[in-house]
Coordinates of N, CA, C and O in Angstrom, one line a residue:
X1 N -103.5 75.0 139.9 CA -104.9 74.9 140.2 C -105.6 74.2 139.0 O -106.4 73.3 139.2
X2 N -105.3 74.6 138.0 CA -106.0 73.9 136.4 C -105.4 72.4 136.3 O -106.0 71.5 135.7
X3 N -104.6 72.4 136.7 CA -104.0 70.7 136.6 C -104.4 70.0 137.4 O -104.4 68.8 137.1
X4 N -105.1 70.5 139.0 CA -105.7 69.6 140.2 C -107.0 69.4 139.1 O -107.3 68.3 138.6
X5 N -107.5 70.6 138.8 CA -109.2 70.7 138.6 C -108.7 69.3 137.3 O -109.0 68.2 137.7
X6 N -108.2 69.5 136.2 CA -108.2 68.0 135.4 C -108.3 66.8 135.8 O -109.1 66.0 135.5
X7 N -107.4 66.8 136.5 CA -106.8 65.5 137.1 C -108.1 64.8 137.8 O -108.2 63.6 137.6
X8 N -109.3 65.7 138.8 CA -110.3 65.3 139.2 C -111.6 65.4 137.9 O -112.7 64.9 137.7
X9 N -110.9 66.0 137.5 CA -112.6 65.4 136.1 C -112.0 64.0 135.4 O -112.6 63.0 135.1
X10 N -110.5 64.2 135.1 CA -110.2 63.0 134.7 C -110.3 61.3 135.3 O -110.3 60.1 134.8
X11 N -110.5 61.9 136.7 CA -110.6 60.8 137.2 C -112.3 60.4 137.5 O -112.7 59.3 137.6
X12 N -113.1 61.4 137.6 CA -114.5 61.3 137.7 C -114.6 60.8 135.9 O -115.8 60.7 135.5
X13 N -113.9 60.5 135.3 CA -114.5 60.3 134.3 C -114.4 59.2 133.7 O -115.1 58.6 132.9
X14 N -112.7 58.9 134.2 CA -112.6 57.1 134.0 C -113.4 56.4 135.1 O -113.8 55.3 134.9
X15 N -113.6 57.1 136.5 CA -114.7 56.2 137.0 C -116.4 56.2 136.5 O -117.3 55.5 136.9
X16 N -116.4 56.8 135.8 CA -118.3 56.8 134.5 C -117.8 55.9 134.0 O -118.4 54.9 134.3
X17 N -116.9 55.8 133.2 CA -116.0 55.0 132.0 C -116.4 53.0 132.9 O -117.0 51.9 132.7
X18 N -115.7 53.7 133.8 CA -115.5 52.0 134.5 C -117.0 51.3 134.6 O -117.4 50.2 134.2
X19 N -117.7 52.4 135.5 CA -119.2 52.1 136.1 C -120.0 51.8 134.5 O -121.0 51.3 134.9
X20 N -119.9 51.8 133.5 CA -120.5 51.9 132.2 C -120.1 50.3 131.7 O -120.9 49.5 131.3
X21 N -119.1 50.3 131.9 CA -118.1 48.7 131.7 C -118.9 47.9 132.1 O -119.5 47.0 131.4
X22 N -119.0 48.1 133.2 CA -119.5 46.8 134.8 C -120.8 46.8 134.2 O -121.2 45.7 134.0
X23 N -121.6 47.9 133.8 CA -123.0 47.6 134.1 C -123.3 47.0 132.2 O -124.3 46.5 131.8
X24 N -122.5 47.1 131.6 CA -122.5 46.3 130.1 C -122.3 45.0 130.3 O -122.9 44.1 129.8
X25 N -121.6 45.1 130.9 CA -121.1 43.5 131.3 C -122.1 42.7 132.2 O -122.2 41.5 132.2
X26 N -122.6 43.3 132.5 CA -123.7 42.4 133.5 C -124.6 42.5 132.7 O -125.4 41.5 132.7
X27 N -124.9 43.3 131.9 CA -126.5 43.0 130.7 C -125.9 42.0 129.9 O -126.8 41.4 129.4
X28 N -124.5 41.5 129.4 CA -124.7 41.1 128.6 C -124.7 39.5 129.1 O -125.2 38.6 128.5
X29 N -123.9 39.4 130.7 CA -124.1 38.0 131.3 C -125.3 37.9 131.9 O -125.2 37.1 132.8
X30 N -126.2 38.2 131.7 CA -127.4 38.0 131.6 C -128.0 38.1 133.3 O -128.8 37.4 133.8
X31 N -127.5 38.9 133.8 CA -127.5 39.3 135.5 C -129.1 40.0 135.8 O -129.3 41.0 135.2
X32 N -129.7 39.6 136.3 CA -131.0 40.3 136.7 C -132.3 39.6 135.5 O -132.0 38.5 134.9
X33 N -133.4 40.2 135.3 CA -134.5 39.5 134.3 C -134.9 40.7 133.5 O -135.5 41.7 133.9
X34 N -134.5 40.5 132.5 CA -134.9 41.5 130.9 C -136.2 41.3 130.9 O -137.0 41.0 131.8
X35 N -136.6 41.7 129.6 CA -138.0 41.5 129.1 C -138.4 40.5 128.5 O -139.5 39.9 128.5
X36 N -137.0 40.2 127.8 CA -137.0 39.0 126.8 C -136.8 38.0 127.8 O -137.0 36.8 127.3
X37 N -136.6 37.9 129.0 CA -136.5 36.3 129.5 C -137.4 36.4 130.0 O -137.8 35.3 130.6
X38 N -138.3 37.5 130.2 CA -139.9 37.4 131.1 C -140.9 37.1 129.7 O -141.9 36.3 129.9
X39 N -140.6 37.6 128.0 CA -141.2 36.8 127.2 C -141.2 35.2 126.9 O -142.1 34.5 126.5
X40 N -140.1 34.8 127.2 CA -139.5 33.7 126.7 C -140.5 32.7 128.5 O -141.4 31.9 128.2
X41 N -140.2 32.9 129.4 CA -140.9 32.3 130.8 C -142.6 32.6 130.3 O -143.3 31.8 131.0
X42 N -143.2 33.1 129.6 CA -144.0 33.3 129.8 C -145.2 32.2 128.4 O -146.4 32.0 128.1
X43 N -144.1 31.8 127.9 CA -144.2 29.6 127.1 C -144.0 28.7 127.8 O -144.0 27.6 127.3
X44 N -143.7 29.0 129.0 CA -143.2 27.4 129.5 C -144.9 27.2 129.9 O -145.7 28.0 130.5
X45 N -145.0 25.8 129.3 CA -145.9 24.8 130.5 C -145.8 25.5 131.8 O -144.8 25.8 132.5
X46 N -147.5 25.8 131.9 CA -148.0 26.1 133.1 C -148.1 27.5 133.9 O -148.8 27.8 135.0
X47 N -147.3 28.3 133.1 CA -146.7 29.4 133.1 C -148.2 30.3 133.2 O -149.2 29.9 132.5
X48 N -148.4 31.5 133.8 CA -149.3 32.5 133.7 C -148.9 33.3 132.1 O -147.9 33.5 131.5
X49 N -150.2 33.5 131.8 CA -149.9 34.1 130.6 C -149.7 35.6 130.9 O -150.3 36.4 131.6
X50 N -148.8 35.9 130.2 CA -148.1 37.6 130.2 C -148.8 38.9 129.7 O -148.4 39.6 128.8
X51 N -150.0 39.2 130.4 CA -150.7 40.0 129.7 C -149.5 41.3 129.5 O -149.0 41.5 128.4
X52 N -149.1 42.0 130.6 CA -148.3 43.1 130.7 C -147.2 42.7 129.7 O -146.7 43.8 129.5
X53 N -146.8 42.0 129.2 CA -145.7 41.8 128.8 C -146.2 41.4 127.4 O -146.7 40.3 127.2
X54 N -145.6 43.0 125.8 CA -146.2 42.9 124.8 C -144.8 42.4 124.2 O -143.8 43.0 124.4
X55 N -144.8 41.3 123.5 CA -143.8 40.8 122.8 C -143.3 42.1 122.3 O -144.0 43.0 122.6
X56 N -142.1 42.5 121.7 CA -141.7 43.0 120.3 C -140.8 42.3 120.0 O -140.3 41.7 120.9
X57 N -140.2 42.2 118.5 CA -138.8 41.7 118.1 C -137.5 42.6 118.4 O -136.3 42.3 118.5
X58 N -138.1 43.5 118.4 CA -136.5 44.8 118.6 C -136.1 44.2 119.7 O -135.1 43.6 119.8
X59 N -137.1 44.5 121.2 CA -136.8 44.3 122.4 C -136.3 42.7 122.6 O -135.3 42.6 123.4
X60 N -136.8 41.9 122.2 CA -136.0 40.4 122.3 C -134.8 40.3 121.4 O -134.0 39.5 121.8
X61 N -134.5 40.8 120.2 CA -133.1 41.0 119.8 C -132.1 41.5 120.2 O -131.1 40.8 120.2
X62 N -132.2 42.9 120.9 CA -131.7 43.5 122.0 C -131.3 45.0 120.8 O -130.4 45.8 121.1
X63 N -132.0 45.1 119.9 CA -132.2 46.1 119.3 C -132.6 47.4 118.9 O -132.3 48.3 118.1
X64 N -133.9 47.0 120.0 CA -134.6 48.6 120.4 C -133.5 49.6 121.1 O -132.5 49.1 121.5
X65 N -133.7 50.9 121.1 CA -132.9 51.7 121.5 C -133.8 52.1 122.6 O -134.9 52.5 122.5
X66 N -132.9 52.0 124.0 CA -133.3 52.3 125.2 C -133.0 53.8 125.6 O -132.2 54.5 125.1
X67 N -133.7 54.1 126.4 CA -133.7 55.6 127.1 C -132.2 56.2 127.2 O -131.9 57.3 127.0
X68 N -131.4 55.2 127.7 CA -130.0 55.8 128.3 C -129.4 55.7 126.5 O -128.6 56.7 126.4
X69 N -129.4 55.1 125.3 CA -128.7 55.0 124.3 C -129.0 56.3 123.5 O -128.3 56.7 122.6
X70 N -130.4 57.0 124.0 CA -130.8 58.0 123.1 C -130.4 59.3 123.9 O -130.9 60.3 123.5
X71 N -129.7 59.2 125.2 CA -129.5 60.1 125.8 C -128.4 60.1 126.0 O -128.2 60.7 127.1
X72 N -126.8 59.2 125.3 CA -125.7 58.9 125.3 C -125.0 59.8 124.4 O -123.8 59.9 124.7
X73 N -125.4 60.4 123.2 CA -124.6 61.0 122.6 C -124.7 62.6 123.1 O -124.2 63.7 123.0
X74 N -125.9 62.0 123.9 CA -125.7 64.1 124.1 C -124.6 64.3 125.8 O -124.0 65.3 126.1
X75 N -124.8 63.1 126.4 CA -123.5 63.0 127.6 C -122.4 63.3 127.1 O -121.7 64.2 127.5
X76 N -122.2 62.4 126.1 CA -120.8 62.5 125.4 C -120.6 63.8 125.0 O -119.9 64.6 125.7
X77 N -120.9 64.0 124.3 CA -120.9 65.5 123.9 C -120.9 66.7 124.8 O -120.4 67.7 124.5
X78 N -121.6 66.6 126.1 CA -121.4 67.9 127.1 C -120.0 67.5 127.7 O -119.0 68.2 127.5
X79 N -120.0 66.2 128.4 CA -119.0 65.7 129.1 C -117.4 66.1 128.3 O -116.3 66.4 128.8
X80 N -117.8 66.0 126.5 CA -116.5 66.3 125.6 C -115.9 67.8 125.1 O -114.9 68.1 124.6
X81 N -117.3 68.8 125.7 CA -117.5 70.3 125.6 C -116.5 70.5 127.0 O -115.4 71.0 127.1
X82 N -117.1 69.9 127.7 CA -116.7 70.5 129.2 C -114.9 69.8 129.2 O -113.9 70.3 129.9
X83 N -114.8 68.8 128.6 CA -113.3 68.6 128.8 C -112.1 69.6 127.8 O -110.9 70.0 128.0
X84 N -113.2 69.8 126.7 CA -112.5 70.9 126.0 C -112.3 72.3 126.0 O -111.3 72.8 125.5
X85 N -113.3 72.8 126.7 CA -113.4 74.3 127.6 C -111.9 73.8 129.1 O -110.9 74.4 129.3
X86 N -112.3 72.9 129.7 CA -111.2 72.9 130.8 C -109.7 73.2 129.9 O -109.0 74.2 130.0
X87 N -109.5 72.5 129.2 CA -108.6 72.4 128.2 C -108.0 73.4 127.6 O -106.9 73.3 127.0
X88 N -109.0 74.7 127.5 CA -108.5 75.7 127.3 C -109.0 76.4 125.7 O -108.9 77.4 125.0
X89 N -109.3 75.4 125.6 CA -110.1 75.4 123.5 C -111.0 76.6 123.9 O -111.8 76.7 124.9
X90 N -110.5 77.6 122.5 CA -112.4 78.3 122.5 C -113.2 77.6 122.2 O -113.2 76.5 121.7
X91 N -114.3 78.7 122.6 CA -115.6 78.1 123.0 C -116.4 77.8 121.2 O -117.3 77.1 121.5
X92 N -116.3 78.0 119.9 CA -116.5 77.7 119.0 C -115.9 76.1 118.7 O -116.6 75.1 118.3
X93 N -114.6 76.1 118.8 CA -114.1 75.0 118.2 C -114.2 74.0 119.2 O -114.1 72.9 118.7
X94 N -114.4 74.2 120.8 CA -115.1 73.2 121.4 C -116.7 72.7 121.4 O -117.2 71.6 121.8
X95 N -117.6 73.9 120.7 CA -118.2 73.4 120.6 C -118.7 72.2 118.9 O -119.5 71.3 118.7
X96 N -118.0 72.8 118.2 CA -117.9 71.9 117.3 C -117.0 70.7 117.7 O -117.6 69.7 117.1
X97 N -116.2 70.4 118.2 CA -115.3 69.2 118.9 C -116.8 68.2 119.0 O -117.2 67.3 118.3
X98 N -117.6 68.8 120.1 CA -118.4 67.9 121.1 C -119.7 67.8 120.1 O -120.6 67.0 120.4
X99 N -119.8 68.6 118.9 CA -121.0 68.0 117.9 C -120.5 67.0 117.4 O -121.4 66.2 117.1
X100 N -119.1 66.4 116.8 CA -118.5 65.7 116.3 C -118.4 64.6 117.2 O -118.0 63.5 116.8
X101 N -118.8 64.9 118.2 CA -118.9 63.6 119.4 C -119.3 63.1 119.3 O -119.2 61.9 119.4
X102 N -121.1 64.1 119.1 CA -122.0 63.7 119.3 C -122.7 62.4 117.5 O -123.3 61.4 117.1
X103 N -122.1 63.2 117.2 CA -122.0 62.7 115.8 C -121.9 61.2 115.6 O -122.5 60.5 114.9
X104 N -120.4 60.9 116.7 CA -119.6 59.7 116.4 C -120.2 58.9 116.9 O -120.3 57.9 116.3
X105 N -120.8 59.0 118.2 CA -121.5 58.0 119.1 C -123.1 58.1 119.1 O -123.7 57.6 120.1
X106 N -123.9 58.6 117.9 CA -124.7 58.2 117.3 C -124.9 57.4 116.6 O -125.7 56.6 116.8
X107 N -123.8 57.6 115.3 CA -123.4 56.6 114.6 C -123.0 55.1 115.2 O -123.6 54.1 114.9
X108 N -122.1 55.4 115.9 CA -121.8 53.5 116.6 C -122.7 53.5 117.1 O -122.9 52.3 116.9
X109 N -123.7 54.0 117.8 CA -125.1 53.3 118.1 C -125.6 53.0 117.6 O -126.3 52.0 118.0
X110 N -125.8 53.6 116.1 CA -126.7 53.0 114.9 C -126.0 51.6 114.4 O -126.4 50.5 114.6
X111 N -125.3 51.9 114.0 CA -124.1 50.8 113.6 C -123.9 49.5 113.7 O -123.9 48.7 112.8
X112 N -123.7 49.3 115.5 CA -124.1 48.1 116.0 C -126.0 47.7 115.8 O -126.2 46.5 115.6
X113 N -127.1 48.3 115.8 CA -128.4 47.6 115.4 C -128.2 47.0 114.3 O -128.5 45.9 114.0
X114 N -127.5 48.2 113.3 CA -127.5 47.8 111.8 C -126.6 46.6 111.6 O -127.0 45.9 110.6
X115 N -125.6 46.0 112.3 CA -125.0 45.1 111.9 C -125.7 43.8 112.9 O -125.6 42.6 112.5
X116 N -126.2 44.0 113.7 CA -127.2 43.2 114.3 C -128.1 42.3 113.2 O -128.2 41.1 112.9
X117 N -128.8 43.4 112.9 CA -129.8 43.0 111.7 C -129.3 42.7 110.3 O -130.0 42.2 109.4
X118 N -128.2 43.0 110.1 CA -127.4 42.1 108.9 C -127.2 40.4 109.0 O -127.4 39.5 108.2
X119 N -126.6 40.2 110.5 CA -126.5 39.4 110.7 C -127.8 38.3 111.0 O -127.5 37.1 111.3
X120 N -128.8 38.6 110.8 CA -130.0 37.4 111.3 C -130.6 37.6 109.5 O -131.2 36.7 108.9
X121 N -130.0 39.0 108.8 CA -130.5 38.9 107.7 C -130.0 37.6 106.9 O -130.6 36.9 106.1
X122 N -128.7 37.5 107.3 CA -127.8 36.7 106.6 C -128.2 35.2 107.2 O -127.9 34.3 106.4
X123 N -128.7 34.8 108.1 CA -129.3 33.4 108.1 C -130.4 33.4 108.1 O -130.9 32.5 108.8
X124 N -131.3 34.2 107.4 CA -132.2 33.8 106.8 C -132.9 32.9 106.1 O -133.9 32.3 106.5
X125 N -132.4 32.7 104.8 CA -132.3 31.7 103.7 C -132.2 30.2 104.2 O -132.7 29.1 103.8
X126 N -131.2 30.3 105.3 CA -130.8 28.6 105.9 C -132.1 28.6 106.5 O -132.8 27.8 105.9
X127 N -132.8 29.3 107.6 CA -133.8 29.2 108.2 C -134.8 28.9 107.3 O -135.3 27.7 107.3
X128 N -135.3 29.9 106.3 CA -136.5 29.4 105.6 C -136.3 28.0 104.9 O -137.2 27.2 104.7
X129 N -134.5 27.6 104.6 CA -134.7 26.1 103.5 C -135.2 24.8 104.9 O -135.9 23.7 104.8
X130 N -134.7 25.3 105.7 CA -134.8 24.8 107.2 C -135.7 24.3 106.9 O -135.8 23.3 106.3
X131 N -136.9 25.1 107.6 CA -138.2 25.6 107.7 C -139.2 24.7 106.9 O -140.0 23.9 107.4
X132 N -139.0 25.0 105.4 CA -139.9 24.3 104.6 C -139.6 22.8 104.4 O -140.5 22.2 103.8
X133 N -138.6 22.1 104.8 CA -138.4 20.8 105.1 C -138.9 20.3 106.3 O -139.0 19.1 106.4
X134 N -139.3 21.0 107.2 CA -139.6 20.8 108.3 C -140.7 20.8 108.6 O -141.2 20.3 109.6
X135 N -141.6 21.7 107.2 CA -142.7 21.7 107.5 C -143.5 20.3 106.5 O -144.7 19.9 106.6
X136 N -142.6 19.8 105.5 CA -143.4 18.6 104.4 C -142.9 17.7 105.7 O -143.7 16.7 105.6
X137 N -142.3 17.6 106.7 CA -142.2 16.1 107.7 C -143.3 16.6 109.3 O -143.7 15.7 110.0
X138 N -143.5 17.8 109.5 CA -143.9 18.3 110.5 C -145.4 19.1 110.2 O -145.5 19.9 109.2
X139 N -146.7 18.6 111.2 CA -148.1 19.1 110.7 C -147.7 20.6 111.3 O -147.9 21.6 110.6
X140 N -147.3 20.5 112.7 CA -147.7 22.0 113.3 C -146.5 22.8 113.0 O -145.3 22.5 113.2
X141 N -147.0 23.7 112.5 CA -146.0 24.9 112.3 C -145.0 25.2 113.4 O -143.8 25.2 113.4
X142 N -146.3 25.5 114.6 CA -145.1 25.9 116.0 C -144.1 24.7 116.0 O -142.9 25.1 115.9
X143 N -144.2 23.8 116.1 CA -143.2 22.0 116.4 C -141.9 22.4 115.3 O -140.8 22.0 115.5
X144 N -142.4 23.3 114.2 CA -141.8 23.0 113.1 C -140.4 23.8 113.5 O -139.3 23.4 113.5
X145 N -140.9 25.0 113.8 CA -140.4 26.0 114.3 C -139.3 26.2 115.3 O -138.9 27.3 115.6

């Protein structure tokens, strides 16, 4: 009976696993309209201007933290409680297991913003030497830009 009951959370769980995949994968092929391609539509020539739609930089980076990323470490963590109680672990050392979960996949969530933002840190400098040449041959800032 304890090995059916696994076997069906195991498998309810590589299919979360899977369904998590697919739907990363389509945010990152750019499937459906973000906010940032509704900022970005909202410069073209002719275009309605976007009142509803308040720029930020986080959100067009893809660095703001969204509803489901601030509510991912604590999934992880019941989902890693509950595989650890099936599992047979007491209830202390599973629950410390699943803070350590919760721990780990805070961190890689932080992690990836933070290396996000190293990386635009780091072309920085080219952009501003860019920039100020562009701006002694170029009147308008925006053109320059």
């Amino acid at each position: 009976m304890p090995d059916t009951l696994l076997a069906q959370f195991l498998v309810l769980a590589l299919a979360g696993m899977a369904a998590a995949t697919v739907a990363v994968l389509l945010q990152r092929l750019g499937v459906g309209v973000g906010t940032h391609k509704q900022i970005l539509q909202s410069y073209l020539p002719g275009a309605a201007p976007a009142a509803a739609v308040k720029p930020d930089i986080n959100i067009a980076l893809g660095l703001a933290q969204t509803a489901a990323a601030r509510w991912l470490p604590w999934g992880v963590a019941g989902g890693g409680l509950a595989v650890l109680l099936v599992w047979g672990l007491p209830l202390v050392p599973a629950i410390g297991g699943a803070a350590l979960l919760y721990i780990m996949v805070g961190e890689f969530l932080k992690n990836q913003a933070r290396a996000h933002r190293l990386a635009i840190e780091q072309e920085l400098p080219t952009f501003v030497s860019r920039l100020g040449g562009m701006l002694l041959v170029t009147a308008s800032p925006r053109t320059a830009v």
